[in-house]
Amino acid sequence: MRLFDQKKIVYQTYCYADTDVISGIDVATVLNQDPRRVFKTLVTVGNSGNHFVFMIPVDKELDLKKAAHCVGEKNISMIKSKELLALTGYIHGGCSPVGMKKPFRTVLDLSASNFDTIIFSAGKIGYQVETSLDELKKIISFDLEELVISQS
C-alpha cells in the first residue's frame, strides 16, 4: 500500500486479519464481495526458467496451457510454495502482483475488464486492496488474456 500511496494510486483496502479464513473464496465471502471480482496472484515458472505472474478470479483455476501460450512458453508450472518468499518477497496467501522483489511479466484474466475495480492481495495475509485496472497500470505492467479453465 506504501507503493500505491507513493504513486498516488486511488485504492481502497480491506482487512480480514481478525478471521481465520485462508481460501480466496472464503476471503470474498468474509468481505461480502463477488468472487469473480476478487483475484488471486499465482507465480509460475516456464521451461525457459523465466517466472510469470497470473491473476485470476479466486473461484477459478488457471489453465496452464492457455497461460503458457500467452507468455510464449511451451509449458509452465506453479512454483513451489517454499520458493515464493525468496523469489517475490511474499509468502503463500499474501502474494501481491505489486511490490515483488523484481518485476515479472504479469497477466490478468480477461474477466477483470468486466469490473470497474478488482480486489487482490495487498501483500500481507489478512489484507486486500481494491483498484481499477487503469490505476493498477500506473504501478505494474500487465496484459489481459483468457486464462481460466472453461466451465462446462
JSON list of C-alpha atoms in Angstrom, two decimals:
[
{"chain": "A", "resi": 1, "resn": "MET", "atom": "CA", "xyz": [0.00, 0.00, 0.00]},
{"chain": "A", "resi": 2, "resn": "ARG", "atom": "CA", "xyz": [3.02, 2.27, 0.50]},
{"chain": "A", "resi": 3, "resn": "LEU", "atom": "CA", "xyz": [3.73, 1.88, -3.21]},
{"chain": "A", "resi": 4, "resn": "PHE", "atom": "CA", "xyz": [0.14, 2.83, -4.03]},
{"chain": "A", "resi": 5, "resn": "ASP", "atom": "CA", "xyz": [0.49, 5.96, -1.91]},
{"chain": "A", "resi": 6, "resn": "GLN", "atom": "CA", "xyz": [3.84, 6.89, -3.50]},
{"chain": "A", "resi": 7, "resn": "LYS", "atom": "CA", "xyz": [2.34, 6.63, -7.00]},
{"chain": "A", "resi": 8, "resn": "LYS", "atom": "CA", "xyz": [-0.87, 8.40, -5.89]},
{"chain": "A", "resi": 9, "resn": "ILE", "atom": "CA", "xyz": [-2.95, 5.37, -6.89]},
{"chain": "A", "resi": 10, "resn": "VAL", "atom": "CA", "xyz": [-6.63, 5.53, -5.98]},
{"chain": "A", "resi": 11, "resn": "TYR", "atom": "CA", "xyz": [-7.42, 2.42, -3.93]},
{"chain": "A", "resi": 12, "resn": "GLN", "atom": "CA", "xyz": [-9.43, 1.02, -1.06]},
{"chain": "A", "resi": 13, "resn": "THR", "atom": "CA", "xyz": [-8.25, -1.52, 1.49]},
{"chain": "A", "resi": 14, "resn": "TYR", "atom": "CA", "xyz": [-9.96, -4.40, 3.24]},
{"chain": "A", "resi": 15, "resn": "CYS", "atom": "CA", "xyz": [-8.85, -6.20, 6.36]},
{"chain": "A", "resi": 16, "resn": "TYR", "atom": "CA", "xyz": [-9.87, -9.70, 7.33]},
{"chain": "A", "resi": 17, "resn": "ALA", "atom": "CA", "xyz": [-6.90, -10.30, 9.65]},
{"chain": "A", "resi": 18, "resn": "ASP", "atom": "CA", "xyz": [-9.22, -10.95, 12.59]},
{"chain": "A", "resi": 19, "resn": "THR", "atom": "CA", "xyz": [-10.65, -14.05, 10.85]},
{"chain": "A", "resi": 20, "resn": "ASP", "atom": "CA", "xyz": [-9.15, -17.46, 10.20]},
{"chain": "A", "resi": 21, "resn": "VAL", "atom": "CA", "xyz": [-10.07, -17.61, 6.51]},
{"chain": "A", "resi": 22, "resn": "ILE", "atom": "CA", "xyz": [-7.44, -18.78, 4.07]},
{"chain": "A", "resi": 23, "resn": "SER", "atom": "CA", "xyz": [-9.02, -19.60, 0.72]},
{"chain": "A", "resi": 24, "resn": "GLY", "atom": "CA", "xyz": [-9.76, -16.87, -1.78]},
{"chain": "A", "resi": 25, "resn": "ILE", "atom": "CA", "xyz": [-13.41, -17.83, -1.92]},
{"chain": "A", "resi": 26, "resn": "ASP", "atom": "CA", "xyz": [-13.63, -17.52, 1.87]},
{"chain": "A", "resi": 27, "resn": "VAL", "atom": "CA", "xyz": [-11.92, -14.11, 1.66]},
{"chain": "A", "resi": 28, "resn": "ALA", "atom": "CA", "xyz": [-14.53, -12.96, -0.89]},
{"chain": "A", "resi": 29, "resn": "THR", "atom": "CA", "xyz": [-17.30, -14.25, 1.38]},
{"chain": "A", "resi": 30, "resn": "VAL", "atom": "CA", "xyz": [-15.93, -12.54, 4.52]},
{"chain": "A", "resi": 31, "resn": "LEU", "atom": "CA", "xyz": [-15.54, -9.28, 2.58]},
{"chain": "A", "resi": 32, "resn": "ASN", "atom": "CA", "xyz": [-19.04, -9.69, 1.13]},
{"chain": "A", "resi": 33, "resn": "GLN", "atom": "CA", "xyz": [-17.64, -9.41, -2.41]},
{"chain": "A", "resi": 34, "resn": "ASP", "atom": "CA", "xyz": [-18.35, -11.17, -5.69]},
{"chain": "A", "resi": 35, "resn": "PRO", "atom": "CA", "xyz": [-15.66, -13.91, -6.02]},
{"chain": "A", "resi": 36, "resn": "ARG", "atom": "CA", "xyz": [-15.42, -13.12, -9.75]},
{"chain": "A", "resi": 37, "resn": "ARG", "atom": "CA", "xyz": [-14.04, -9.70, -8.77]},
{"chain": "A", "resi": 38, "resn": "VAL", "atom": "CA", "xyz": [-11.59, -10.96, -6.14]},
{"chain": "A", "resi": 39, "resn": "PHE", "atom": "CA", "xyz": [-8.35, -12.13, -7.76]},
{"chain": "A", "resi": 40, "resn": "LYS", "atom": "CA", "xyz": [-5.60, -14.45, -6.60]},
{"chain": "A", "resi": 41, "resn": "THR", "atom": "CA", "xyz": [-1.97, -13.99, -7.61]},
{"chain": "A", "resi": 42, "resn": "LEU", "atom": "CA", "xyz": [-0.20, -17.10, -8.93]},
{"chain": "A", "resi": 43, "resn": "VAL", "atom": "CA", "xyz": [3.52, -17.32, -9.62]},
{"chain": "A", "resi": 44, "resn": "THR", "atom": "CA", "xyz": [4.75, -19.78, -12.23]},
{"chain": "A", "resi": 45, "resn": "VAL", "atom": "CA", "xyz": [7.92, -20.84, -13.99]},
{"chain": "A", "resi": 46, "resn": "GLY", "atom": "CA", "xyz": [8.26, -21.68, -17.66]},
{"chain": "A", "resi": 47, "resn": "ASN", "atom": "CA", "xyz": [10.50, -24.22, -19.38]},
{"chain": "A", "resi": 48, "resn": "SER", "atom": "CA", "xyz": [12.82, -21.29, -20.14]},
{"chain": "A", "resi": 49, "resn": "GLY", "atom": "CA", "xyz": [13.31, -20.70, -16.41]},
{"chain": "A", "resi": 50, "resn": "ASN", "atom": "CA", "xyz": [11.51, -17.36, -16.63]},
{"chain": "A", "resi": 51, "resn": "HIS", "atom": "CA", "xyz": [8.90, -16.59, -14.00]},
{"chain": "A", "resi": 52, "resn": "PHE", "atom": "CA", "xyz": [5.42, -15.26, -14.72]},
{"chain": "A", "resi": 53, "resn": "VAL", "atom": "CA", "xyz": [2.62, -13.88, -12.56]},
{"chain": "A", "resi": 54, "resn": "PHE", "atom": "CA", "xyz": [-1.02, -14.66, -13.34]},
{"chain": "A", "resi": 55, "resn": "MET", "atom": "CA", "xyz": [-4.05, -13.13, -11.67]},
{"chain": "A", "resi": 56, "resn": "ILE", "atom": "CA", "xyz": [-7.35, -14.97, -11.89]},
{"chain": "A", "resi": 57, "resn": "PRO", "atom": "CA", "xyz": [-10.66, -14.88, -10.01]},
{"chain": "A", "resi": 58, "resn": "VAL", "atom": "CA", "xyz": [-10.48, -16.78, -6.72]},
{"chain": "A", "resi": 59, "resn": "ASP", "atom": "CA", "xyz": [-13.26, -19.12, -7.79]},
{"chain": "A", "resi": 60, "resn": "LYS", "atom": "CA", "xyz": [-11.45, -20.25, -10.97]},
{"chain": "A", "resi": 61, "resn": "GLU", "atom": "CA", "xyz": [-8.50, -22.45, -11.92]},
{"chain": "A", "resi": 62, "resn": "LEU", "atom": "CA", "xyz": [-5.57, -21.36, -14.05]},
{"chain": "A", "resi": 63, "resn": "ASP", "atom": "CA", "xyz": [-5.48, -23.11, -17.42]},
{"chain": "A", "resi": 64, "resn": "LEU", "atom": "CA", "xyz": [-1.75, -23.86, -17.63]},
{"chain": "A", "resi": 65, "resn": "LYS", "atom": "CA", "xyz": [-1.89, -24.42, -21.40]},
{"chain": "A", "resi": 66, "resn": "LYS", "atom": "CA", "xyz": [-3.57, -21.05, -22.04]},
{"chain": "A", "resi": 67, "resn": "ALA", "atom": "CA", "xyz": [-1.19, -19.36, -19.62]},
{"chain": "A", "resi": 68, "resn": "ALA", "atom": "CA", "xyz": [1.89, -20.89, -21.28]},
{"chain": "A", "resi": 69, "resn": "HIS", "atom": "CA", "xyz": [0.64, -19.94, -24.73]},
{"chain": "A", "resi": 70, "resn": "CYS", "atom": "CA", "xyz": [0.02, -16.30, -23.81]},
{"chain": "A", "resi": 71, "resn": "VAL", "atom": "CA", "xyz": [3.59, -15.85, -22.49]},
{"chain": "A", "resi": 72, "resn": "GLY", "atom": "CA", "xyz": [5.21, -17.78, -25.33]},
{"chain": "A", "resi": 73, "resn": "GLU", "atom": "CA", "xyz": [6.26, -20.81, -23.28]},
{"chain": "A", "resi": 74, "resn": "LYS", "atom": "CA", "xyz": [5.86, -24.46, -24.21]},
{"chain": "A", "resi": 75, "resn": "ASN", "atom": "CA", "xyz": [4.90, -25.34, -20.63]},
{"chain": "A", "resi": 76, "resn": "ILE", "atom": "CA", "xyz": [4.60, -23.59, -17.30]},
{"chain": "A", "resi": 77, "resn": "SER", "atom": "CA", "xyz": [4.13, -24.89, -13.80]},
{"chain": "A", "resi": 78, "resn": "MET", "atom": "CA", "xyz": [3.36, -23.38, -10.43]},
{"chain": "A", "resi": 79, "resn": "ILE", "atom": "CA", "xyz": [6.44, -22.60, -8.35]},
{"chain": "A", "resi": 80, "resn": "LYS", "atom": "CA", "xyz": [6.84, -24.43, -5.07]},
{"chain": "A", "resi": 81, "resn": "SER", "atom": "CA", "xyz": [5.50, -22.60, -2.03]},
{"chain": "A", "resi": 82, "resn": "LYS", "atom": "CA", "xyz": [8.93, -22.70, -0.36]},
{"chain": "A", "resi": 83, "resn": "GLU", "atom": "CA", "xyz": [10.43, -20.75, -3.32]},
{"chain": "A", "resi": 84, "resn": "LEU", "atom": "CA", "xyz": [7.87, -17.93, -3.17]},
{"chain": "A", "resi": 85, "resn": "LEU", "atom": "CA", "xyz": [9.41, -15.78, -0.42]},
{"chain": "A", "resi": 86, "resn": "ALA", "atom": "CA", "xyz": [12.93, -15.74, -1.86]},
{"chain": "A", "resi": 87, "resn": "LEU", "atom": "CA", "xyz": [11.64, -15.04, -5.37]},
{"chain": "A", "resi": 88, "resn": "THR", "atom": "CA", "xyz": [8.93, -12.44, -4.67]},
{"chain": "A", "resi": 89, "resn": "GLY", "atom": "CA", "xyz": [9.33, -11.26, -1.08]},
{"chain": "A", "resi": 90, "resn": "TYR", "atom": "CA", "xyz": [5.85, -12.59, -0.29]},
{"chain": "A", "resi": 91, "resn": "ILE", "atom": "CA", "xyz": [4.53, -15.70, 1.43]},
{"chain": "A", "resi": 92, "resn": "HIS", "atom": "CA", "xyz": [1.80, -18.03, 0.23]},
{"chain": "A", "resi": 93, "resn": "GLY", "atom": "CA", "xyz": [-1.59, -16.42, 0.89]},
{"chain": "A", "resi": 94, "resn": "GLY", "atom": "CA", "xyz": [-0.18, -12.90, 0.89]},
{"chain": "A", "resi": 95, "resn": "CYS", "atom": "CA", "xyz": [1.31, -12.63, -2.58]},
{"chain": "A", "resi": 96, "resn": "SER", "atom": "CA", "xyz": [0.57, -9.39, -4.41]},
{"chain": "A", "resi": 97, "resn": "PRO", "atom": "CA", "xyz": [1.48, -8.52, -8.01]},
{"chain": "A", "resi": 98, "resn": "VAL", "atom": "CA", "xyz": [2.61, -5.13, -6.68]},
{"chain": "A", "resi": 99, "resn": "GLY", "atom": "CA", "xyz": [5.91, -4.74, -4.85]},
{"chain": "A", "resi": 100, "resn": "MET", "atom": "CA", "xyz": [7.61, -8.00, -5.77]},
{"chain": "A", "resi": 101, "resn": "LYS", "atom": "CA", "xyz": [11.40, -8.12, -5.38]},
{"chain": "A", "resi": 102, "resn": "LYS", "atom": "CA", "xyz": [11.69, -7.75, -9.15]},
{"chain": "A", "resi": 103, "resn": "PRO", "atom": "CA", "xyz": [9.12, -7.22, -11.89]},
{"chain": "A", "resi": 104, "resn": "PHE", "atom": "CA", "xyz": [7.79, -10.30, -13.63]},
{"chain": "A", "resi": 105, "resn": "ARG", "atom": "CA", "xyz": [5.61, -10.43, -16.70]},
{"chain": "A", "resi": 106, "resn": "THR", "atom": "CA", "xyz": [2.09, -10.24, -15.30]},
{"chain": "A", "resi": 107, "resn": "VAL", "atom": "CA", "xyz": [-1.11, -11.38, -16.99]},
{"chain": "A", "resi": 108, "resn": "LEU", "atom": "CA", "xyz": [-4.62, -10.75, -15.65]},
{"chain": "A", "resi": 109, "resn": "ASP", "atom": "CA", "xyz": [-7.56, -12.85, -16.67]},
{"chain": "A", "resi": 110, "resn": "LEU", "atom": "CA", "xyz": [-9.65, -11.04, -19.26]},
{"chain": "A", "resi": 111, "resn": "SER", "atom": "CA", "xyz": [-12.67, -11.19, -16.95]},
{"chain": "A", "resi": 112, "resn": "ALA", "atom": "CA", "xyz": [-11.07, -8.38, -14.88]},
{"chain": "A", "resi": 113, "resn": "SER", "atom": "CA", "xyz": [-12.16, -5.97, -17.61]},
{"chain": "A", "resi": 114, "resn": "ASN", "atom": "CA", "xyz": [-15.81, -6.74, -16.75]},
{"chain": "A", "resi": 115, "resn": "PHE", "atom": "CA", "xyz": [-15.50, -4.80, -13.49]},
{"chain": "A", "resi": 116, "resn": "ASP", "atom": "CA", "xyz": [-14.84, -1.17, -12.59]},
{"chain": "A", "resi": 117, "resn": "THR", "atom": "CA", "xyz": [-12.43, -2.37, -9.90]},
{"chain": "A", "resi": 118, "resn": "ILE", "atom": "CA", "xyz": [-10.84, -5.64, -8.81]},
{"chain": "A", "resi": 119, "resn": "ILE", "atom": "CA", "xyz": [-9.66, -6.80, -5.39]},
{"chain": "A", "resi": 120, "resn": "PHE", "atom": "CA", "xyz": [-6.40, -8.65, -4.74]},
{"chain": "A", "resi": 121, "resn": "SER", "atom": "CA", "xyz": [-3.83, -9.24, -2.00]},
{"chain": "A", "resi": 122, "resn": "ALA", "atom": "CA", "xyz": [-2.24, -6.15, -0.53]},
{"chain": "A", "resi": 123, "resn": "GLY", "atom": "CA", "xyz": [0.92, -8.16, 0.16]},
{"chain": "A", "resi": 124, "resn": "LYS", "atom": "CA", "xyz": [0.15, -9.48, 3.62]},
{"chain": "A", "resi": 125, "resn": "ILE", "atom": "CA", "xyz": [-2.23, -12.20, 4.76]},
{"chain": "A", "resi": 126, "resn": "GLY", "atom": "CA", "xyz": [-5.39, -10.54, 6.04]},
{"chain": "A", "resi": 127, "resn": "TYR", "atom": "CA", "xyz": [-5.26, -7.51, 3.76]},
{"chain": "A", "resi": 128, "resn": "GLN", "atom": "CA", "xyz": [-6.73, -6.88, 0.32]},
{"chain": "A", "resi": 129, "resn": "VAL", "atom": "CA", "xyz": [-6.62, -3.86, -1.95]},
{"chain": "A", "resi": 130, "resn": "GLU", "atom": "CA", "xyz": [-9.21, -2.70, -4.49]},
{"chain": "A", "resi": 131, "resn": "THR", "atom": "CA", "xyz": [-8.41, -0.56, -7.50]},
{"chain": "A", "resi": 132, "resn": "SER", "atom": "CA", "xyz": [-9.28, -0.10, -11.16]},
{"chain": "A", "resi": 133, "resn": "LEU", "atom": "CA", "xyz": [-7.24, -1.59, -13.97]},
{"chain": "A", "resi": 134, "resn": "ASP", "atom": "CA", "xyz": [-6.36, 1.94, -15.10]},
{"chain": "A", "resi": 135, "resn": "GLU", "atom": "CA", "xyz": [-4.92, 2.72, -11.67]},
{"chain": "A", "resi": 136, "resn": "LEU", "atom": "CA", "xyz": [-3.14, -0.65, -11.49]},
{"chain": "A", "resi": 137, "resn": "LYS", "atom": "CA", "xyz": [-1.48, 0.08, -14.86]},
{"chain": "A", "resi": 138, "resn": "LYS", "atom": "CA", "xyz": [0.20, 3.09, -13.20]},
{"chain": "A", "resi": 139, "resn": "ILE", "atom": "CA", "xyz": [2.17, 0.80, -10.90]},
{"chain": "A", "resi": 140, "resn": "ILE", "atom": "CA", "xyz": [2.66, -2.51, -12.79]},
{"chain": "A", "resi": 141, "resn": "SER", "atom": "CA", "xyz": [2.63, -3.55, -16.41]},
{"chain": "A", "resi": 142, "resn": "PHE", "atom": "CA", "xyz": [0.20, -6.32, -17.33]},
{"chain": "A", "resi": 143, "resn": "ASP", "atom": "CA", "xyz": [-1.61, -7.95, -20.21]},
{"chain": "A", "resi": 144, "resn": "LEU", "atom": "CA", "xyz": [-5.22, -9.12, -20.30]},
{"chain": "A", "resi": 145, "resn": "GLU", "atom": "CA", "xyz": [-5.75, -12.66, -21.60]},
{"chain": "A", "resi": 146, "resn": "GLU", "atom": "CA", "xyz": [-8.20, -15.51, -21.18]},
{"chain": "A", "resi": 147, "resn": "LEU", "atom": "CA", "xyz": [-6.54, -17.66, -18.52]},
{"chain": "A", "resi": 148, "resn": "VAL", "atom": "CA", "xyz": [-9.08, -19.79, -16.73]},
{"chain": "A", "resi": 149, "resn": "ILE", "atom": "CA", "xyz": [-10.33, -23.29, -17.34]},
{"chain": "A", "resi": 150, "resn": "SER", "atom": "CA", "xyz": [-13.65, -23.11, -19.16]},
{"chain": "A", "resi": 151, "resn": "GLN", "atom": "CA", "xyz": [-16.66, -24.12, -17.12]},
{"chain": "A", "resi": 152, "resn": "SER", "atom": "CA", "xyz": [-18.82, -26.71, -18.89]}
]
